[in-house]
Coordinates of C-alpha atoms in Angstrom, one line a residue:
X1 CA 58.3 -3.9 -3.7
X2 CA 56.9 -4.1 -0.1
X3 CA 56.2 -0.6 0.3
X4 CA 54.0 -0.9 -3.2
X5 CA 52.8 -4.1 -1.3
X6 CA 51.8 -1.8 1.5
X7 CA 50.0 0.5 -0.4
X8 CA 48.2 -1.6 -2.5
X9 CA 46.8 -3.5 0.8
X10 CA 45.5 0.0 2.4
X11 CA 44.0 0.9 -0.8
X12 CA 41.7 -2.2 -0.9
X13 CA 41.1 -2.3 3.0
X14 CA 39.9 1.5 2.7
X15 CA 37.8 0.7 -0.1
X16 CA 36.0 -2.3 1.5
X17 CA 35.7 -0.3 5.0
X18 CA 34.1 2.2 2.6
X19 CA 31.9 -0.2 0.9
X20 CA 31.1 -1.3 4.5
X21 CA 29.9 2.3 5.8
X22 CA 28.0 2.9 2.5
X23 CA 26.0 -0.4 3.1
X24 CA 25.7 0.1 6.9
X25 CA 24.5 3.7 5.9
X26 CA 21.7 2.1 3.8
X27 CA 20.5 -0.1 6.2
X28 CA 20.3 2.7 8.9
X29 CA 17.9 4.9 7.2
X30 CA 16.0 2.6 5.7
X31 CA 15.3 0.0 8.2
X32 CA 12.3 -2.5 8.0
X33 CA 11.4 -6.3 9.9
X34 CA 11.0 -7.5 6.4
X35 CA 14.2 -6.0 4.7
X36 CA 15.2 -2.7 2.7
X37 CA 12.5 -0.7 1.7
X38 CA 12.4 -0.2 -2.0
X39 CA 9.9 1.8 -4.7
X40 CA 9.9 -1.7 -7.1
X41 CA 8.5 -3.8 -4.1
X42 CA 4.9 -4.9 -5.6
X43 CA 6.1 -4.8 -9.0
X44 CA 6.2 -8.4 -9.5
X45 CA 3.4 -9.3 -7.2
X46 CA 1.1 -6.5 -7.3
X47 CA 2.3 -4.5 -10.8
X48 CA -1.5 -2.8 -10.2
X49 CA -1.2 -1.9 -6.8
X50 CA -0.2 1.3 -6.8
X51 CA -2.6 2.4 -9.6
X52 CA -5.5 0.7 -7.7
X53 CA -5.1 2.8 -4.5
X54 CA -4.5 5.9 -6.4
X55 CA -7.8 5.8 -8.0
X56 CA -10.0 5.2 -4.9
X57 CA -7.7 8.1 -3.5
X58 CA -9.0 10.0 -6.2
X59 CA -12.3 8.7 -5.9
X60 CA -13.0 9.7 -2.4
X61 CA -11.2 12.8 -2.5
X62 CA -13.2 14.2 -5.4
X63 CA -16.3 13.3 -2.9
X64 CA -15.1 14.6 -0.1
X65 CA -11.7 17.2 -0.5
X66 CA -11.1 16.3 3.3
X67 CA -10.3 12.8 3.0
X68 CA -6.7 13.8 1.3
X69 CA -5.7 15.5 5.0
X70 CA -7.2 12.7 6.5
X71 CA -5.2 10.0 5.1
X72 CA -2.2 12.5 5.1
X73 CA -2.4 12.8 9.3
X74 CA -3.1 8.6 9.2
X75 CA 0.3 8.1 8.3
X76 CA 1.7 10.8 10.7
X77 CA 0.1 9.0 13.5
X78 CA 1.3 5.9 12.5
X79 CA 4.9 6.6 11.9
X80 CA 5.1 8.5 15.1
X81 CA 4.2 5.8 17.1
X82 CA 6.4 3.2 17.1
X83 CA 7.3 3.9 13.5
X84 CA 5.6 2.8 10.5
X85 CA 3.8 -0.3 11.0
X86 CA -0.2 0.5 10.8
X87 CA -0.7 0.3 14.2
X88 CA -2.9 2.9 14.2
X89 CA -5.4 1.0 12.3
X90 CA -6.0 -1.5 14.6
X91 CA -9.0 -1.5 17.0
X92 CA -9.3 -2.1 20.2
X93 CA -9.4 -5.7 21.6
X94 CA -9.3 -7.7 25.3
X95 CA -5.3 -7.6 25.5
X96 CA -4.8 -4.0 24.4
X97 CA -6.4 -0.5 24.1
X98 CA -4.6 0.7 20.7
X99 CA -3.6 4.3 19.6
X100 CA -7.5 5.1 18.1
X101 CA -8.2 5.5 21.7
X102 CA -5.6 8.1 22.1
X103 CA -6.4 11.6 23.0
X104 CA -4.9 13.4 20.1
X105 CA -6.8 10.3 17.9
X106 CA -10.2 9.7 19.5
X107 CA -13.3 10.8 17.7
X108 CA -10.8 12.8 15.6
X109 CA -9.0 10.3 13.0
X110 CA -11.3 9.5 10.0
X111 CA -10.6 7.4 7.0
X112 CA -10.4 4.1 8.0
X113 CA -13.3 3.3 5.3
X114 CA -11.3 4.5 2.7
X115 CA -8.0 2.2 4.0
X116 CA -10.2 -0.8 4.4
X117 CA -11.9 -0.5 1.2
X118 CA -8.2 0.3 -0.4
X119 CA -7.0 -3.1 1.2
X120 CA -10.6 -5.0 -0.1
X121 CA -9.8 -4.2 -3.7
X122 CA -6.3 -5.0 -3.3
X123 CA -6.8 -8.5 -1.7
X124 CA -8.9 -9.4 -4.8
X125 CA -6.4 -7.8 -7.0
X126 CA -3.7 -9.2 -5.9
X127 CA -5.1 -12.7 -5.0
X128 CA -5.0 -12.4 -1.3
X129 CA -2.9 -10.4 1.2
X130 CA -0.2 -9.0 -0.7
X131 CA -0.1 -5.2 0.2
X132 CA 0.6 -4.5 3.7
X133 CA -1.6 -2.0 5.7
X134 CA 1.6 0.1 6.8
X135 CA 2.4 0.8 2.9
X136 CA -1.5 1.4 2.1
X137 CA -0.9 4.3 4.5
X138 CA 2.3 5.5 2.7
X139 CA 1.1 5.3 -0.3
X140 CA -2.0 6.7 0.1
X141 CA -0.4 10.2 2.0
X142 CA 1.2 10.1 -1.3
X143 CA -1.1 10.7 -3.2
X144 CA -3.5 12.6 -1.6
X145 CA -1.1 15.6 -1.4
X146 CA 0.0 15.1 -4.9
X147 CA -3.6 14.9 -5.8
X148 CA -4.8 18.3 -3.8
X149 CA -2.0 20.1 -5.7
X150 CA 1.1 18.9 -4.1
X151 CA 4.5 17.4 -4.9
X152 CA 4.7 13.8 -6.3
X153 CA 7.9 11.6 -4.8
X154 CA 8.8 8.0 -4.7
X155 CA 7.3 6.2 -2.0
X156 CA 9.5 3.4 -0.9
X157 CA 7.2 0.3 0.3
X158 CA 8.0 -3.5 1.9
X159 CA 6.5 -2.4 5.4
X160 CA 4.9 -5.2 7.4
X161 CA 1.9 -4.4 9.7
X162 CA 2.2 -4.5 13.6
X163 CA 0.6 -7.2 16.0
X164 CA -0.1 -4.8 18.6
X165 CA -1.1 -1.1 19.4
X166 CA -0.2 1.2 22.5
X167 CA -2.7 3.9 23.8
X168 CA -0.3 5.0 26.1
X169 CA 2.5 5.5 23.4
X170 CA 0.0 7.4 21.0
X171 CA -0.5 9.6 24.4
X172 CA 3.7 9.6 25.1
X173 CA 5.1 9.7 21.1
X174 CA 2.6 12.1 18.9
X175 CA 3.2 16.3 19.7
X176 CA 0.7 18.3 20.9
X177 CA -0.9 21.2 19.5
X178 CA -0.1 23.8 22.5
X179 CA 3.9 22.9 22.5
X180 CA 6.2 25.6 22.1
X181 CA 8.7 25.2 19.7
X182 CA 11.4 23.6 22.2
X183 CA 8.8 20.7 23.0
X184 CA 8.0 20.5 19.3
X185 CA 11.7 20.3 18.5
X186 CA 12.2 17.8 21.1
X187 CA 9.7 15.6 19.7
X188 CA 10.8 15.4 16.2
X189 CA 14.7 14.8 17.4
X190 CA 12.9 12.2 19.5
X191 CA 11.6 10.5 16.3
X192 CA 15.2 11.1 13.9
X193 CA 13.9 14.3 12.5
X194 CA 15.6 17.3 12.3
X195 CA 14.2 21.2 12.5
X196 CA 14.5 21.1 8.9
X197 CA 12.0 18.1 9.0
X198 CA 9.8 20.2 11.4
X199 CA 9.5 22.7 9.5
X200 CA 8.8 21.1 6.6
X201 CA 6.5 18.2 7.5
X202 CA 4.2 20.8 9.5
X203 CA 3.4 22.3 6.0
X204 CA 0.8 19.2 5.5
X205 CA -0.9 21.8 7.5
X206 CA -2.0 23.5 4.8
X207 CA -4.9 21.3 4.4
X208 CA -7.4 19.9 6.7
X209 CA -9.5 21.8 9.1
X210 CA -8.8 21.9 13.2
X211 CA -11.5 22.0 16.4
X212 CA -12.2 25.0 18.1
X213 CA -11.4 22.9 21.6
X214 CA -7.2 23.1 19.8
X215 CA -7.4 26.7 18.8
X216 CA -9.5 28.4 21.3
X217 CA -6.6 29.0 23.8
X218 CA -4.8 30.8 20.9
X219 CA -7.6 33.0 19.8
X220 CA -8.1 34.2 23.8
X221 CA -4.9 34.2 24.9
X222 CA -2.0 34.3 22.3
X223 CA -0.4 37.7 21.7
X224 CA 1.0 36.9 18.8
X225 CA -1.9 36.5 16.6
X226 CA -3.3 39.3 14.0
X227 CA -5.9 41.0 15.3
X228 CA -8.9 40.5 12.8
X229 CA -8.2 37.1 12.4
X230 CA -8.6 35.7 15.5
X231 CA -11.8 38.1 16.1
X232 CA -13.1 36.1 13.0
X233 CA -12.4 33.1 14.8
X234 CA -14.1 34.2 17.9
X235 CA -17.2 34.3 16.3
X236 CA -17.5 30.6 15.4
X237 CA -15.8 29.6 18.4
X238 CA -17.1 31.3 21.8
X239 CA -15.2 31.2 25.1
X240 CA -17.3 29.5 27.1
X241 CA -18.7 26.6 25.5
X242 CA -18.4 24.7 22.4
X243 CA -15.7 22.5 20.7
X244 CA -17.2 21.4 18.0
X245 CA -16.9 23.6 14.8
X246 CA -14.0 23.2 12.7
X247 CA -11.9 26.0 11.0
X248 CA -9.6 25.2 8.1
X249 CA -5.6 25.4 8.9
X250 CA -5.1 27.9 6.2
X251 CA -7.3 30.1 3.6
X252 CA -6.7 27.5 1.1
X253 CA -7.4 24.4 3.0
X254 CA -7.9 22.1 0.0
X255 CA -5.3 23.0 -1.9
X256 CA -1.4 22.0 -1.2
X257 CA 0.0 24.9 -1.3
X258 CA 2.4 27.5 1.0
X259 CA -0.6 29.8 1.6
X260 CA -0.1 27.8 5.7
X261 CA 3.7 29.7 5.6
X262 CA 2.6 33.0 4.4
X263 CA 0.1 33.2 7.0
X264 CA 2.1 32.5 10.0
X265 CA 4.3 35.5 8.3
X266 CA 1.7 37.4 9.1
X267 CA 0.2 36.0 12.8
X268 CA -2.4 33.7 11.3
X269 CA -1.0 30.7 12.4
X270 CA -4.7 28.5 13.7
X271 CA -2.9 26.7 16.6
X272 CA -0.3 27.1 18.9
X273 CA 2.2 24.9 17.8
X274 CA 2.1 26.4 14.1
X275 CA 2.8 30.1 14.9
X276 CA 5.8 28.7 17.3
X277 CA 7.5 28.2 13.9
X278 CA 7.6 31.9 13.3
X279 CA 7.4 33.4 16.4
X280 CA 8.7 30.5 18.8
X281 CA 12.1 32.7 19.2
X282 CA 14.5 30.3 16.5
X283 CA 15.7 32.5 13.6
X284 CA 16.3 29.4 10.8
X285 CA 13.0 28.2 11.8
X286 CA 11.6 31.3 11.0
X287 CA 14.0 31.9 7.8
X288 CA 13.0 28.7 6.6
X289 CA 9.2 29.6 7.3
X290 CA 9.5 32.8 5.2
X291 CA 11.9 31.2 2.2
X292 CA 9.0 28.5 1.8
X293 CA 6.2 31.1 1.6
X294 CA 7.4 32.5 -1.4
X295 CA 9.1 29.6 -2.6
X296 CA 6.6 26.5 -3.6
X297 CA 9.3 24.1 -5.6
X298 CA 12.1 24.4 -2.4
X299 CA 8.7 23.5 -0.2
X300 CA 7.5 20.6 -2.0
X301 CA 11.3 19.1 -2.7
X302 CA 12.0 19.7 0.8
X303 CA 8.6 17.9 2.3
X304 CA 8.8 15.0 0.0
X305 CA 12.2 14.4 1.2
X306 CA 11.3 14.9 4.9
X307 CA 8.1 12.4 4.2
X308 CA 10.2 10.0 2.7
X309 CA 12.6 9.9 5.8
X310 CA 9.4 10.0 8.3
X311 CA 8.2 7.0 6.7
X312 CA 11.1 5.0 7.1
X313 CA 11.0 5.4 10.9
X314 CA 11.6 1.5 11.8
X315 CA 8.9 -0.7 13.6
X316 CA 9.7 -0.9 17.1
X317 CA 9.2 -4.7 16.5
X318 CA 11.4 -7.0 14.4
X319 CA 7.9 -9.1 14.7
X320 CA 5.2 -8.4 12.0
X321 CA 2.7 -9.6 9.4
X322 CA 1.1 -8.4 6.1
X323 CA -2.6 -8.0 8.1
X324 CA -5.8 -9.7 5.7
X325 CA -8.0 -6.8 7.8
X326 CA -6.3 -4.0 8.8
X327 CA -8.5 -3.5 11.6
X328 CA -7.1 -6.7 13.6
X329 CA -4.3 -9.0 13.6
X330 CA -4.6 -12.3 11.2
X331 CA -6.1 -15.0 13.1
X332 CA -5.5 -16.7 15.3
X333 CA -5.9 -13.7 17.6
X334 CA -8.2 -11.9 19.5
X335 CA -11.2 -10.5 18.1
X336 CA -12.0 -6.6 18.3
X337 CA -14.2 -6.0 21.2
X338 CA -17.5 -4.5 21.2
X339 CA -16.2 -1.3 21.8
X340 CA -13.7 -1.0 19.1
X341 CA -13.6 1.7 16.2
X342 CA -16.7 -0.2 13.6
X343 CA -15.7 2.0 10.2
X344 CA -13.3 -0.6 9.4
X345 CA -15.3 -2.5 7.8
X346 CA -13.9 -6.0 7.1
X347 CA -12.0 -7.4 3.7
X348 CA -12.2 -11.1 3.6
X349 CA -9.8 -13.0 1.5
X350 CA -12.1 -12.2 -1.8
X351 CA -12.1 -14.6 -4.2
X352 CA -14.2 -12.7 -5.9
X353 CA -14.9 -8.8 -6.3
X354 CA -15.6 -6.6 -3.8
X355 CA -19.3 -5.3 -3.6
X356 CA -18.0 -1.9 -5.1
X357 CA -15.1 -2.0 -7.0
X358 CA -13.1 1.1 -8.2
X359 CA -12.6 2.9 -12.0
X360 CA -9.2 2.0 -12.3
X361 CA -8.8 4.9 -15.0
X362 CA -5.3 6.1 -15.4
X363 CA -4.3 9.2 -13.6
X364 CA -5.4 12.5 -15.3
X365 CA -8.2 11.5 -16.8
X366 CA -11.1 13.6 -16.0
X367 CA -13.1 12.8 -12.9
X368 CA -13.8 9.2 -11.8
X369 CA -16.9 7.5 -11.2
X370 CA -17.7 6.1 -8.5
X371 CA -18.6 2.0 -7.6
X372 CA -19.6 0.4 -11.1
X373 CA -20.3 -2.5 -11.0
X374 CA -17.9 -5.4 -10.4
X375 CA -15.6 -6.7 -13.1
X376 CA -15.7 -10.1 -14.2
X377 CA -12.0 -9.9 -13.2
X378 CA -9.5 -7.7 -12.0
X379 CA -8.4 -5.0 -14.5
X380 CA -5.3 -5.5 -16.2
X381 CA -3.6 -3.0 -14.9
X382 CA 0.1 -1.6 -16.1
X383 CA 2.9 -1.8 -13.3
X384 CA 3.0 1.5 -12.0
X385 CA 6.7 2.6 -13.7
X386 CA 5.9 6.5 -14.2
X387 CA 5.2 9.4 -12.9
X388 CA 1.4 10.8 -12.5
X389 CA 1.5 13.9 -14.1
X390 CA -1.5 15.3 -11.3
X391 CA 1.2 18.0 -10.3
X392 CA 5.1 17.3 -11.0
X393 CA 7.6 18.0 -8.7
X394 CA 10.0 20.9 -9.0
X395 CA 13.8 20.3 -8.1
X396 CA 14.4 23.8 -6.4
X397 CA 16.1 23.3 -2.6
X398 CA 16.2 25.0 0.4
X399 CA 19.2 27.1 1.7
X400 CA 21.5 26.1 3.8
X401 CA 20.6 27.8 6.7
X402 CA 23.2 27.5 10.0
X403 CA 21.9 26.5 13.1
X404 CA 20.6 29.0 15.4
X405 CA 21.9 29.4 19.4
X406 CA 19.2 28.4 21.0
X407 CA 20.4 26.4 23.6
X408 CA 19.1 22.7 24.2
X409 CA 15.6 22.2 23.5
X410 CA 13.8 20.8 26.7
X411 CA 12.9 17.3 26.6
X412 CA 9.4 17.2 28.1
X413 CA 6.4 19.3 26.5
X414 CA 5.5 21.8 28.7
X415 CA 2.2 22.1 27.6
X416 CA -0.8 20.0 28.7
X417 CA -1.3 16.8 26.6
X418 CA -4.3 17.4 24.2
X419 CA -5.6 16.5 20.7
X420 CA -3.5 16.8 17.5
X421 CA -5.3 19.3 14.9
X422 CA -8.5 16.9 13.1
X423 CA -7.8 16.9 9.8

């Protein structure tokens, strides 16, 4: 009887130590200041949220096809910096210069009008500040790559907004364009991320275009780069001068595709830090690299998994706020100085529509137009409980590749500090 006894007790202490680990495992990788971050978060004050910002998404991006890699690297340079907490949206003030005066973000991140005109609509839709700036972001990366051709995944939201930014973190945290793959592998282990992560999130780089002032050093002085290619490139991008012109990251630069592996197969990598996947010296970097050129459902399941674990990189304050403007903190709190980013713009609370307000058309519905004029209220719109059908996400996954010897990545980039690509 007290042997039974016994074993009856270490059966129900093993199963609550195990309840206790599975919890504890939750709360690890999904970390937030406001609590667990979960896909139903809006649904009860917000059910039109979601739909909202996918249709401006698709708005803009059927005006301009550059805006979907814009918003895409917004969210990168957020999450990087003291994780996910729109930090990168605010501007400048008198306490602090913020990550937009970076180098890899200055006169190179674009689409803060969309954001801000996102987080207008969504403050009159809502009935004030409901949607936080850090999950416009997320949601918003979302579905620009599904919307250019990509993968559609769950995006996990309850993300408050920062009351600060760093310049000098943006400079420390976000990888540089001329790392080797070491300093690039560093980097991402620095963040959580693994060389599986790597590999995968640096496919967004199959759309968006980069400056000549990032790829120039490649084109001159790389050896492994094809031949023609970076003769091509020499023409729009001379030696001696210029910075300027913009070349797109791969041959299909506005379409989410793996065209951006198949290239690096072949030495057609645009920067640096791109071809290092390939030809950096790590064999299951370059195995994965070559099993995602020719295999787009193991691509997209893999990089919607890696984005979903980017974007729950924890704030590195337990301090935040769901920001009425996501330009500046909510008052009270110092006002942007003159010299801070103006594209903004500047959502009040909006009792009333915004000036231009949005087609909230479903998804899939032929091509949206753009600002009618304003509703005499907000659209009744459905909670967003399916799937947009835009481009559905295979299920195929990725090898298990074995790590490679390659001895212990160094810690510092060797390579100067410079600009991230400009998508």
């Amino acid at each position: 009887m007290t042997q039974q006894l016994e074993i009856t007790t270490m059966a129900a202490v093993h199963s609550f130590v195990c309840f206790i680990l599975v919890i504890l495992s939750i709360v690890v990788l999904i970390p937030t200041s406001s609590g667990l971050l979960t896909p139903d978060y809006y649904n009860k004050t917000c059910p039109g949220a979601l739909d909202a910002v996918r249709s401006i998404v698709k708005q803009r991006i059927a005006n301009e096809a550059r805006y979907g890699a814009s918003l895409l690297r917004l969210h990168f340079h957020d999450c990087f910096v003291n994780g996910c907490d729109g930090s990168v949206l605010l501007a400048d003030t008198p306490t602090f210069t913020g990550e937009q005066s970076a180098d890899p973000n200055i006169k190179s991140l674009r689409g803060f009008n969309v954001v801000a005109e996102i987080k207008a609509y969504l403050n009159f839709l809502c009935g004030g500040s409901v949607v936080s700036c850090a999950d416009i972001l997320a949601i918003a990366a979302r579905d620009s790559i599904n919307i250019l051709g990509g993968p559609f995944y769950e995006v996990l939201l309850g993300r408050v907004d920062s009351l600060t930014a760093s310049m000098d973190d943006a400079n420390k945290d976000l990888p540089s364009s001329f790392s080797d793959f070491a300093g690039l592998l560093a980097n991402f282990q620095s963040h959580g991320l693994d060389l599986q992560d790597l590999v995968a999130l640096s496919g967004a780089h199959t759309i968006g275009l980069a400056k000549c002032s990032l790829y120039r050093p490649r084109i001159y002085g790389d050896t492994d780069i094809n031949s023609n290619f970076a003769a091509g490139l020499k023409k729009v991008c001379p030696i001696d001068h210029g910075g300027s012109h913009r070349s797109p990251l791969d041959a299909t630069t506005n379409i989410f595709d793996t065209v951006y592996y198949k290239e690096l197969t072949q030495q057609k990598g645009l920067l640096h830090s791109d071809q290092e996947l390939f030809s950096g010296g790590n064999r299951q970097s370059a195995d994965l690299v070559e099993f995602y050129s020719n295999n787009q459902a193991a691509f997209w399941k893999d990089f919607a998994a890696s984005m979903i674990k980017m974007g729950n990189l924890p704030p590195a304050s337990s301090n935040g706020q769901v920001r009425l403007d996501c330009s500046v903190v909510n008052s009270p709190s110092p006002s942007p100085s003159p010299t801070s980013s103006p594209n903004l713009g500047t959502p009040t609370d909006n009792p009333s529509p915004p000036a231009s307000v949005p087609n909230l058309a479903p998804p899939n519905t032929g091509t949206p137009t753009d600002n009618p004029s304003p509703p005499a209220s907000a659209p009744n719109l459905a909670p967003n409980t399916g799937t947009p059908t835009d481009n559905p996400s295979p299920t195929a996954s990725a090898p298990n590749l074995a790590p490679s010897n390659t001895g212990t990545p160094t810690t510092n980039n060797p390579s100067p500090p410079t600009s991230a690509p400009n998508v």
